[in-house]
Coordinates of C-alpha atoms and ligand atoms in Angstrom, one line a residue:
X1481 CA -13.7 0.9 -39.7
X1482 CA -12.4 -2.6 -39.0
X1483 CA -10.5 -1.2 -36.0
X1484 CA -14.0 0.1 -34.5
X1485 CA -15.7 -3.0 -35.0
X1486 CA -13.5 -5.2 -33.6
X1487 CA -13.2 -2.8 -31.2
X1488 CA -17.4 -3.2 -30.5
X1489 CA -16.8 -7.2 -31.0
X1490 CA -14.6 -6.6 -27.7
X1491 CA -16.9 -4.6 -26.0
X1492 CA -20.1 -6.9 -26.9
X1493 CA -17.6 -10.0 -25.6
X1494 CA -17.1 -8.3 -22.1
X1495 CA -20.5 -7.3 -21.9
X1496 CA -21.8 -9.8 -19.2
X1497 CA -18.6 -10.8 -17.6
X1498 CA -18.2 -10.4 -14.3
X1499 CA -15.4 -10.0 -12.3
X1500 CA -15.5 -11.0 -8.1
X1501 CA -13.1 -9.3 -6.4
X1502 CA -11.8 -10.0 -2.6
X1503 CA -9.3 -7.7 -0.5
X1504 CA -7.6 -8.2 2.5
X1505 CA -9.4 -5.9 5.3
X1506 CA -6.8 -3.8 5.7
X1507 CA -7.1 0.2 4.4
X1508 CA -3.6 -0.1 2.4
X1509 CA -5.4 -3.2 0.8
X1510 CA -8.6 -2.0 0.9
X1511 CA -7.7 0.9 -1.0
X1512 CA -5.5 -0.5 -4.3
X1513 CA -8.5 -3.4 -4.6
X1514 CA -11.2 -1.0 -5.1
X1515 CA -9.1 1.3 -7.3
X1516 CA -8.1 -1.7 -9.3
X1517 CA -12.3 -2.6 -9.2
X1518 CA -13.2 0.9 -10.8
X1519 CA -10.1 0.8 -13.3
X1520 CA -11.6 -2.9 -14.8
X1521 CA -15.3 -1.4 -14.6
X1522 CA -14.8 1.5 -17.0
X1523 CA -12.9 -1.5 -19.4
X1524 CA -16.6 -3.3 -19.6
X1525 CA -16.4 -5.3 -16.4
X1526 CA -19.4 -6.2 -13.6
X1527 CA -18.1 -6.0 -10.5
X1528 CA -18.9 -7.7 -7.2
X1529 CA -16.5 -7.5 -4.3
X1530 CA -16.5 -9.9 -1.3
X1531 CA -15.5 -8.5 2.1
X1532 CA -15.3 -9.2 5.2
X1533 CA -17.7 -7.7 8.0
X1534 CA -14.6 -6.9 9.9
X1535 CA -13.4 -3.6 8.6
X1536 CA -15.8 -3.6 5.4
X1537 CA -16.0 0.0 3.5
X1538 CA -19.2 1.8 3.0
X1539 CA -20.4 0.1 -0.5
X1540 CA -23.0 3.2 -0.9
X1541 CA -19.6 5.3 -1.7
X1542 CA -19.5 2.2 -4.6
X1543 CA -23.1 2.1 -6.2
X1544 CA -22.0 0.6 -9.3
X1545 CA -20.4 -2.4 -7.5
X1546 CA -22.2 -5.4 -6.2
X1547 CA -21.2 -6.2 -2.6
X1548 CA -21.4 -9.4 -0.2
X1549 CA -20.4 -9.9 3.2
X1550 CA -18.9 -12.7 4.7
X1551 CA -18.4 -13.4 8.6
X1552 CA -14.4 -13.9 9.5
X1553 CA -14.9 -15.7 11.9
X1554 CA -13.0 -14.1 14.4
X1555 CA -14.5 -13.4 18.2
X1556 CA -14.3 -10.0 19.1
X1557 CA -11.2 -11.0 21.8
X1558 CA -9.4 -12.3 18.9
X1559 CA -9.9 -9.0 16.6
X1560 CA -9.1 -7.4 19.0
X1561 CA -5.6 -9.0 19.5
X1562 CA -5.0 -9.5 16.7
X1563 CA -5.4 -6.4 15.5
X1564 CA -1.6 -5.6 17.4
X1565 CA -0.5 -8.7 15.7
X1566 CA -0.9 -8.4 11.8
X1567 CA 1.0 -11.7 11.3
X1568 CA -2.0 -13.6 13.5
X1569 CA -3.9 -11.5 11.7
X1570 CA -3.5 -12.6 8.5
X1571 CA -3.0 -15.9 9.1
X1572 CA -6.5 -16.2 10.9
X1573 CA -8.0 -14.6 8.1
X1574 CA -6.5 -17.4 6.1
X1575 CA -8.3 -20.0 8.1
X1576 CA -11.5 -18.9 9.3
X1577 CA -12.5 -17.6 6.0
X1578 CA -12.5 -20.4 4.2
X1579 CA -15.8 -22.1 4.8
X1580 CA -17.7 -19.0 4.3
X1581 CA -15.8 -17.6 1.2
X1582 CA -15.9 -20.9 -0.8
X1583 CA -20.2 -20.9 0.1
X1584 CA -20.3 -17.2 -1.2
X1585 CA -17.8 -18.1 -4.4
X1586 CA -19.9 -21.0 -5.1
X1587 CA -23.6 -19.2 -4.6
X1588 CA -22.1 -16.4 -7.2
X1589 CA -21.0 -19.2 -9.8
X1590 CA -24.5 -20.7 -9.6
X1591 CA -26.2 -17.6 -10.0
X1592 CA -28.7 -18.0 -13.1
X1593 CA -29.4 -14.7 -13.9
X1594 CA -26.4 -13.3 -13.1
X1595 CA -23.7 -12.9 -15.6
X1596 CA -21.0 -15.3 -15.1
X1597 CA -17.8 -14.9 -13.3
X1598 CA -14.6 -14.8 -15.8
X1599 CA -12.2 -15.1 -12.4
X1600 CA -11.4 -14.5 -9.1
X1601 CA -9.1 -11.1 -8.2
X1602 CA -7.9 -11.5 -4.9
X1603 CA -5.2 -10.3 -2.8
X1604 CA -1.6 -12.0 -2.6
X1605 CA -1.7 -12.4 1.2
X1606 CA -5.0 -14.5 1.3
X1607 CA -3.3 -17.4 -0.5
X1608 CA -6.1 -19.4 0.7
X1609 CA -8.4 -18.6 -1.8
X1610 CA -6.4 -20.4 -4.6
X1611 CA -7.6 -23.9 -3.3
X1612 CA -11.0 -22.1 -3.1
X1613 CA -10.7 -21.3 -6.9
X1614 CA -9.2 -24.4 -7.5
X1615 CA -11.9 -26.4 -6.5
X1616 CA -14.6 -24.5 -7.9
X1617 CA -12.6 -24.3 -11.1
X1618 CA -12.3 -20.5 -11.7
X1619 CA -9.0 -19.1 -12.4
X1620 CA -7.3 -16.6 -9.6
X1621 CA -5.5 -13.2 -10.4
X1622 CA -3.3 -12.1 -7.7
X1623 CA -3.3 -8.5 -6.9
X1624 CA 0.0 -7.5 -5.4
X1625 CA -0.6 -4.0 -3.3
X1626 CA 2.8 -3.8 -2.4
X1627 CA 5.7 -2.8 -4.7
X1628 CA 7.6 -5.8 -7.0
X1629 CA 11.1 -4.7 -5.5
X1630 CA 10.0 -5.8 -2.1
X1631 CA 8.3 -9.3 -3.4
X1632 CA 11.4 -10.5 -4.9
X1633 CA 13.0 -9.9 -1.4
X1634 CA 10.1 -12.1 -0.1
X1635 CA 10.8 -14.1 -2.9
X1636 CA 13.9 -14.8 -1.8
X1637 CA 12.9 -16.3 2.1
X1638 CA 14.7 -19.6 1.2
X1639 CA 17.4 -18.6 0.5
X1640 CA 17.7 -16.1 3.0
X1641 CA 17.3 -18.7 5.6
X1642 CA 19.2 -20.7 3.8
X1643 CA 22.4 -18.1 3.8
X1644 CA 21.5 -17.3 7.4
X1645 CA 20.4 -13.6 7.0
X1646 CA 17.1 -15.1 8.6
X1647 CA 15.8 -14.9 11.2
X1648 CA 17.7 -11.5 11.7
X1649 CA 20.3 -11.1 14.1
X1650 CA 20.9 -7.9 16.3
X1651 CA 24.7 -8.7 15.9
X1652 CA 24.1 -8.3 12.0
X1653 CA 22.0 -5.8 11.1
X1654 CA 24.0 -3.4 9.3
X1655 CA 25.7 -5.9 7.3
X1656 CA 25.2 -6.2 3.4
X1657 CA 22.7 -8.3 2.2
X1658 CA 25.1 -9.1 -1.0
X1659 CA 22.2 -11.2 -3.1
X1660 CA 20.1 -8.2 -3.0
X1661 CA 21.9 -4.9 -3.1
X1662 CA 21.7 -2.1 -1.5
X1663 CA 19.8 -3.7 1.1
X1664 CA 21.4 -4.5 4.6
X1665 CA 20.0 -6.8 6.9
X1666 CA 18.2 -4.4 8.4
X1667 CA 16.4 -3.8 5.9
X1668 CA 14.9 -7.1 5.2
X1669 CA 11.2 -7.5 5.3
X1670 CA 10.6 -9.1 8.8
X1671 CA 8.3 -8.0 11.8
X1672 CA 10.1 -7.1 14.8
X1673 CA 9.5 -9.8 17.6
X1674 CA 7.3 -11.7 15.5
X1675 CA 7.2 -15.7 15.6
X1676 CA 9.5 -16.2 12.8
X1677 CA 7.5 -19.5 11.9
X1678 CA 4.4 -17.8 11.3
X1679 CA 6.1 -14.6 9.4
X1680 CA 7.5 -17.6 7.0
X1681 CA 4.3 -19.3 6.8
X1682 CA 2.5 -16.2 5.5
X1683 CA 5.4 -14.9 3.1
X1684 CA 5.7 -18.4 1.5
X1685 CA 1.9 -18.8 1.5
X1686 CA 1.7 -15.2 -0.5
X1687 CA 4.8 -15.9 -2.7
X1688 CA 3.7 -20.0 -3.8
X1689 CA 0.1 -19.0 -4.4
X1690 CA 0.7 -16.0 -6.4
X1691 CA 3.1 -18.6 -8.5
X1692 CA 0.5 -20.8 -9.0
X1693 CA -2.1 -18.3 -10.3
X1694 CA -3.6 -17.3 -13.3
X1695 CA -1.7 -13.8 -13.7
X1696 CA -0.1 -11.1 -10.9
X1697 CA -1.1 -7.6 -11.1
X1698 CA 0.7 -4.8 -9.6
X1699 CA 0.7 -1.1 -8.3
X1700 CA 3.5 0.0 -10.2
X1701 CA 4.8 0.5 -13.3
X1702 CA 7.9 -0.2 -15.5
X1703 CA 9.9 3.6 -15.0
X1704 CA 9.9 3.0 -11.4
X1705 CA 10.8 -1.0 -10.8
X1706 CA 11.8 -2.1 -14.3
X1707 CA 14.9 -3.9 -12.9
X1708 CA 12.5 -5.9 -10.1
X1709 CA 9.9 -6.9 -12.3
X1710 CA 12.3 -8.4 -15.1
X1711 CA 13.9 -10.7 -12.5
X1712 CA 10.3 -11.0 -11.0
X1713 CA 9.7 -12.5 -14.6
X1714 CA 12.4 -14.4 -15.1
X1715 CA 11.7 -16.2 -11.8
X1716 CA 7.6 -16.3 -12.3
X1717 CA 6.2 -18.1 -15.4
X1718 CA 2.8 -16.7 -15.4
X1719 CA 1.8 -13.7 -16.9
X1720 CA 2.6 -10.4 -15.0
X1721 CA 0.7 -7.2 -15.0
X1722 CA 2.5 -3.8 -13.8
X1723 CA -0.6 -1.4 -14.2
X1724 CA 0.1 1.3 -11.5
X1725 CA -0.4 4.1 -10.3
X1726 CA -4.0 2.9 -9.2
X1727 CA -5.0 5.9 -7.8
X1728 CA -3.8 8.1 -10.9
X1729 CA -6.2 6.1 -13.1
X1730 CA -9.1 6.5 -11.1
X1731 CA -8.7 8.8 -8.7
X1732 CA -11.7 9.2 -5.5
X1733 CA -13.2 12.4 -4.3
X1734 CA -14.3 11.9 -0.6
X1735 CA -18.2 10.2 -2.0
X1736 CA -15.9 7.0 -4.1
X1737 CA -13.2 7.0 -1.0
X1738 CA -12.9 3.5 0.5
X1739 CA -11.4 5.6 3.6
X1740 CA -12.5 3.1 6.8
X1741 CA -11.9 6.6 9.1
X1742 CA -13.3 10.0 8.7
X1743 CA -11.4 12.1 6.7
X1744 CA -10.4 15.8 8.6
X1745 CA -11.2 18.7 6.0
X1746 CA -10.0 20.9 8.0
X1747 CA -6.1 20.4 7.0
X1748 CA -7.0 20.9 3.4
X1749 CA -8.4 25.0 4.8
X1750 CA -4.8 25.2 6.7
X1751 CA -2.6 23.9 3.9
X1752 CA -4.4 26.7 2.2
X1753 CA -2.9 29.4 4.4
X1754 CA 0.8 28.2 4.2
X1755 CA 3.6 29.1 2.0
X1756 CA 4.2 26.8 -1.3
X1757 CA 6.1 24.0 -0.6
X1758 CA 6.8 25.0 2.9
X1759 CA 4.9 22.0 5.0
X1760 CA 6.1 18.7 6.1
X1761 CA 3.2 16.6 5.8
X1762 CA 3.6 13.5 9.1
X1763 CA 1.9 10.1 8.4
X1764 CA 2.4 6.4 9.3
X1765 CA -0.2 5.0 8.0
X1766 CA -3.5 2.8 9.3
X1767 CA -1.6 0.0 11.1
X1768 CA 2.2 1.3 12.2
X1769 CA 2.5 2.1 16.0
X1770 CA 5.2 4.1 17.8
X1771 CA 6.3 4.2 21.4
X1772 CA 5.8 7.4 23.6
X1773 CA 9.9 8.4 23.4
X1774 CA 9.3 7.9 19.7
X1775 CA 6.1 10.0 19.9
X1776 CA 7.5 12.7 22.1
X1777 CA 11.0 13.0 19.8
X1778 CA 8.7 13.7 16.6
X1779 CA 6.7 16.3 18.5
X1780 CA 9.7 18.2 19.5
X1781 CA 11.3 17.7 16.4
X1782 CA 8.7 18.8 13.7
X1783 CA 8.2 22.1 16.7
X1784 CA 12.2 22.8 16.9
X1785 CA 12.2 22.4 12.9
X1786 CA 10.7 26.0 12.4
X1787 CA 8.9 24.4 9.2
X1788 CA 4.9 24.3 9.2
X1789 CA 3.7 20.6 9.5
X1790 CA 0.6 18.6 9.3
X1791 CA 0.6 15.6 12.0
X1792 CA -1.5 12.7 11.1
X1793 CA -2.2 11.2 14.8
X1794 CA -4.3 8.4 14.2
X1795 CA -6.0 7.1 17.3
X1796 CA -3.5 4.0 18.3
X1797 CA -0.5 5.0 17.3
X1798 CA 0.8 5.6 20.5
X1799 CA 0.7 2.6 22.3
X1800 CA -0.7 3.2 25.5
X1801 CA -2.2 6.6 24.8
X1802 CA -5.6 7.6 23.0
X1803 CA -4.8 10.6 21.0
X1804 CA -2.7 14.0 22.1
X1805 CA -2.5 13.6 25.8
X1806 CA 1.1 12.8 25.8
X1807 CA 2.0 16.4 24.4
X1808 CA 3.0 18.6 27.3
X1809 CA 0.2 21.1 28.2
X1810 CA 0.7 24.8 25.5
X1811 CA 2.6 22.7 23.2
X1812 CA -0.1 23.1 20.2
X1813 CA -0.4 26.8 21.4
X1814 CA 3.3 27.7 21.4
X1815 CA 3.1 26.4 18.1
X1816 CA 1.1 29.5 16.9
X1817 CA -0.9 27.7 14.2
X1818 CA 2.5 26.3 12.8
X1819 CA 1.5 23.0 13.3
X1820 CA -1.9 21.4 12.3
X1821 CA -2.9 18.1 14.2
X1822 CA -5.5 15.5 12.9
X1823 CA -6.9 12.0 13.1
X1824 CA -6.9 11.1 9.5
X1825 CA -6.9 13.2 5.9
X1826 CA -7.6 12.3 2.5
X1827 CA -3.9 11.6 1.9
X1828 CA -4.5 12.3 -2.0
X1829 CA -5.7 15.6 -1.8
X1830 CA -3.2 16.6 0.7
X1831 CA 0.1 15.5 -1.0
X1832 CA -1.3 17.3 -4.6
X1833 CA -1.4 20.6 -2.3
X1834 CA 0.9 23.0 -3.2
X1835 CA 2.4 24.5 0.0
X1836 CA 3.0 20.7 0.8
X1837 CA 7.3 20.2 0.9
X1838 CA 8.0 16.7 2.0
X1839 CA 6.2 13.4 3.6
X1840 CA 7.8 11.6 6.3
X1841 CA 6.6 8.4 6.4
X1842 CA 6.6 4.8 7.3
X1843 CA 6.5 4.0 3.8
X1844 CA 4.0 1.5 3.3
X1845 CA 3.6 1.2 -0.2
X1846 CA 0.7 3.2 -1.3
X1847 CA 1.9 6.1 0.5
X1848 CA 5.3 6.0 -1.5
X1849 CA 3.6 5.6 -4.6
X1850 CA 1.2 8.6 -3.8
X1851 CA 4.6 10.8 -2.8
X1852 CA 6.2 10.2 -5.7
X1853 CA 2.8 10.8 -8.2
X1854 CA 3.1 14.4 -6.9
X1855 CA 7.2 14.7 -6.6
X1856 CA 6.8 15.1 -2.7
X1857 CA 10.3 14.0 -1.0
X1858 CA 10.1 11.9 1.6
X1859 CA 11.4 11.3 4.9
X1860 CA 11.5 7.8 5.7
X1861 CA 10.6 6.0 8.7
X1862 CA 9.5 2.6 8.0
X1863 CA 8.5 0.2 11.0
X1864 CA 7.6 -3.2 9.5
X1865 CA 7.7 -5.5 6.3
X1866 CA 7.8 -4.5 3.1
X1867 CA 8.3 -0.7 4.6
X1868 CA 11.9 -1.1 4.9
X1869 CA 12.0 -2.6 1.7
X1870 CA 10.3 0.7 0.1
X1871 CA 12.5 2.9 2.3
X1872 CA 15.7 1.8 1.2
X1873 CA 14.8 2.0 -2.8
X1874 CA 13.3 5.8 -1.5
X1875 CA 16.6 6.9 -0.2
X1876 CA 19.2 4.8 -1.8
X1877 CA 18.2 3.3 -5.2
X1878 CA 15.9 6.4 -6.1
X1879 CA 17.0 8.4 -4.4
X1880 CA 14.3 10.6 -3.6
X1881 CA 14.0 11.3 0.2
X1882 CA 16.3 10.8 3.3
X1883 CA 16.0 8.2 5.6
X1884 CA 15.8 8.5 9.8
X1885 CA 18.2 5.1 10.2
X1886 CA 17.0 4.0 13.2
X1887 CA 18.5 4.5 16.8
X1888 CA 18.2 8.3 15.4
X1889 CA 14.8 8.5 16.4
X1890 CA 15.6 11.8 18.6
X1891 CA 14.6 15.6 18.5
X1892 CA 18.1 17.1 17.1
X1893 CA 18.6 14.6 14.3
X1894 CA 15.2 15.0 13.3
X1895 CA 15.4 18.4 13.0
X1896 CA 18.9 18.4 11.4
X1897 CA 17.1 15.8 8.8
X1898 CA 14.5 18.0 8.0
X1899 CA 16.9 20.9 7.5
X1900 CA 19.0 19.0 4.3
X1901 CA 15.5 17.7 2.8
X1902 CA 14.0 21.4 2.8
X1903 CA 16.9 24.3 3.2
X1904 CA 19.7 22.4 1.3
X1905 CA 21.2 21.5 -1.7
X1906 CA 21.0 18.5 -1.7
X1907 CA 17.0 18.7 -1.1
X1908 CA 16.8 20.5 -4.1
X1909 CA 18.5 17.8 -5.9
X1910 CA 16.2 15.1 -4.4
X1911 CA 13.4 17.2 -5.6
X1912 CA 14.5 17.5 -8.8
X1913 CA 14.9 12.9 -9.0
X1914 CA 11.6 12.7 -7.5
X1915 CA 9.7 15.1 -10.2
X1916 CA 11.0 13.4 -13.0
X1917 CA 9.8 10.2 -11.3
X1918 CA 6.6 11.9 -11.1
X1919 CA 7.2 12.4 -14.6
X1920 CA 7.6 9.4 -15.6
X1921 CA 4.7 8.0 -13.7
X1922 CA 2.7 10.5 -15.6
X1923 CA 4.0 9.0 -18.9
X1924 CA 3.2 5.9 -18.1
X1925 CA -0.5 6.1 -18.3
X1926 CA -0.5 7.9 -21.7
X1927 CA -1.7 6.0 -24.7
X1928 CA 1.5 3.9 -25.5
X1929 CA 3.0 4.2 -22.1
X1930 CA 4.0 0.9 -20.4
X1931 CA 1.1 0.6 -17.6
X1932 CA -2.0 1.7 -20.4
X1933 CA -0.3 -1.3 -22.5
X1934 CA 0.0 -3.6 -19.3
X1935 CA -4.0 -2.7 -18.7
X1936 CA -4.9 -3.7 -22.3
X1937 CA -2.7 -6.9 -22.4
X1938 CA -4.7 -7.9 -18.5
X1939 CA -8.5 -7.0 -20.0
X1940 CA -7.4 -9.6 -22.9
X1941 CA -5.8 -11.9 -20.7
X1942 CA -8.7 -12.2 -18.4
X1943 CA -11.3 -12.2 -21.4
X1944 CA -8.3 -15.0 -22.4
X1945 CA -9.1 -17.2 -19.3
X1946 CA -11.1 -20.3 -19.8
X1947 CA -13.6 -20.5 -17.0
Ligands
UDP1321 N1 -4.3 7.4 4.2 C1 -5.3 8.3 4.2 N2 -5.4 9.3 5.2 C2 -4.4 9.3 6.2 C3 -3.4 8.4 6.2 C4 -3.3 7.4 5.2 O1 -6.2 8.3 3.4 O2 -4.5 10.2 7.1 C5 -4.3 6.4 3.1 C6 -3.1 6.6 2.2 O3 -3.5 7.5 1.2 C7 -2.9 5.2 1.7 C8 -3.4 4.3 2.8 O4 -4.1 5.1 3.7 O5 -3.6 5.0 0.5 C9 -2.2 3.7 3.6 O6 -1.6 2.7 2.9 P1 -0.1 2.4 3.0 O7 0.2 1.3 2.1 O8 0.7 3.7 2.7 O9 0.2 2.0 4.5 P2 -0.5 1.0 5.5 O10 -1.7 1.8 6.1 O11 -1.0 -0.2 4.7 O12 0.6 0.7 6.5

């Protein structure tokens, strides 16, 4: 009895708070944010999200969320740019959106008859919007869609400069980084040919404003990066929020998806006809880009493998080529329906099918997480960032997939690759680590489980926060 009223005391308390949320435009962004949006909804919460015209999801998928747009302030020329360049990116993002964030924040505060705001949720890299909160005096939340393993690595910049392990060189790169084992240089999160001054200047912008916040949220959970997040907490002093798997909490059917591309249906038909765990399902993700060797070694690869696969080919991730045309003419047809080409699927649905064997993938971080919820090994491929971060806690610290180490990018490795993850024992054996990973991240969400606990102990905290 005094459980359930208290329990309606809580309820009655959240009742008329409101909770603004703002992602970074990006779909591996994008996606955690509104996950994160629906799980805080069912707990009591109003939501209203500000986005960004520039790559803004459709809110009718969202009716029970309030949306506002803001203008980025970015000319066409520049999205366009910048859209190769995700540094310049997100560091114009950090400076044009100021004026026009801060006037939206500020019109949403003043609303009369609109419930007031308890805080700001709003994604590590836009750093800016802490001064925004500041000044308006509204606490900030950081949401942190990448995993905590590679944010202590960014973490550690300083002193990776500072030791001389940055900015990389060639000469080094499969040397030990020996403050943060297993990784090698190689490994560390750094954009290839990037201005090292602006890579800094957004990694220590993300890691000093999250510091300074009023709590960090994550997409993961304890089972998966408990040794991260304790040094994480020994090094942060505000509170910290593991709460993941998003997407295992509230999971989207195609009408909720915040998908910014059309999702093919017509992979989900074709999984049908395949044997269980037979496929090897090919994705790298909304931004990642290969070269045309690259592209044509995977082709030949995945074809000289003899396993079924589904190809995500997203338009742009060849450079210099729109889709397919780079495939020589009869190569889908020689195939004889063994392999299954697309622009986009909904990842989700694809990686619960049964006939599906293993992922290879770039390994941003919502992709890993989504592998491992469904015990899908993983063949890893990461181009940029944190994805090297994530591959090397795949293959060597989980060690739940196999990774391509690069300069093997080439049609007989790949296929020799493909062979140990899905003929061999040791397959099996990575199959067996990565469903009682999937186990675990099962557990986690049960009543009592670490990340249902972490959710209660954030809906408190936030009710907690003085605005
Ligand atoms: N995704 C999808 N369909 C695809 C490929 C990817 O829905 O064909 C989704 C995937 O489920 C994930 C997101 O896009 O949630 C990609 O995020 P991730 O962090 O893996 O990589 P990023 O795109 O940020 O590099």
């Amino acid at each position: 009895m005094e459980d359930q009223t208290s329990t309606q005391m809580i309820m009655n308390q959240r009742k008329g708070r409101r909770l603004v949320l703002f992602p970074l435009p990006l779909q591996g962004h994008i996606n955690p944010m509104l996950q994160l949006a629906n799980i805080l909804h069912s707990h009591g919460f109003s939501i209203t999200i500000i986005h960004t015209n520039f790559n803004s999801p459709n809110p009718s998928n969202h009716p029970h969320f309030t949306f506002h747009f803001i203008s980025e302030n970015l000319s066409e020329t520049e999205l366009r740019t910048s859209s190769d360049n995700l540094l310049a990116l997100v560091a114009l993002l950090n400076t044009r959106c100021v004026e026009a964030f801060h006037d939206c924040l500020d019109k949403l505060m003043n609303h009369q008859e609109e419930q007031p705001v308890a805080c700001l949720i709003s994604d590590a890299i836009l750093p800016f919007t802490q001064a925004v909160a500041d000044k308006l005096k509204l606490p900030r939340i950081v949401l942190r869609t990448g995993g905590a393993s590679s944010f202590v690595v960014f973490a550690a910049f300083p002193l990776l400069r500072e030791r001389g392990y940055l900015p990389i060189q060639d000469s080094k790169l499969e040397e030990p980084v020996v403050e943060l084992p297993p990784l090698k240089v190689k490994d560390l999160p750094v954009i290839d040919n990037c201005d090292p001054q602006t890579l800094d200047q957004v990694v220590d912008g993300m890691v000093n404003g999250a510091k300074v916040s009023s709590g960090l949220i994550w997409n993961t959970f304890e089972g998966l990066e408990q040794s991260s997040l304790d040094t994480l907490g020994q090094k942060i002093s505000i509170p910290i929020f593991p709460i993941g798997p998003f997407h295992k909490i509230f999971s989207t059917s195609s009408s909720s998806s915040s998908s910014l591309l059309k999702q093919d249906q017509s992979c989900i038909s074709w999984l049908d006809k395949q044997a269980p765990k037979s496929v090897i399902y090919v994705s790298f993700g909304s931004i990642a880009a290969i070269n045309e060797n690259h592209f044509l070694e995977i082709a030949f690869g995945l074809a000289n493998s003899n396993q079924p696969f589904l190809w995500v080919v997203r338009p742009g991730l060849t450079v210099g080529s729109d889709w397919l045309e780079l495939l020589p003419s009869g190569f889908i047809q020689k195939l004889s329906g063994r392999g299954h080409i697309v622009k986009w699927v909904p990842q989700q649905e694809v990686l619960a099918h049964s006939s599906v064997g293993a992922f290879w993938t770039h390994n941003g971080w919502n992709s890993t997480l989504e592998s491992i919820c469904e015990g899908v090994p993983m063949i890893c491929m990461p181009c940029f960032t944190d994805q090297r971060v994530n591959a090397r806690y795949v293959s060597d610290v989980w060690r739940v997939g196999l990774q391509l180490e690069n300069g093997n990018l080439e049609r007989g490795e790949i296929e020799k690759l493909i062979r140990r993850l899905m003929v061999e024992k040791e397959g099996e054996e990575i199959r067996e680590r990565i469903l009682c990973l999937k186990e675990k991240a099962s557990l986690c969400l049960k009543e009592g489980g670490s990340s249902y606990e972490s959710i209660n102990s954030l809906v408190s905290h936030i009710l907690s926060l003085d605005s």
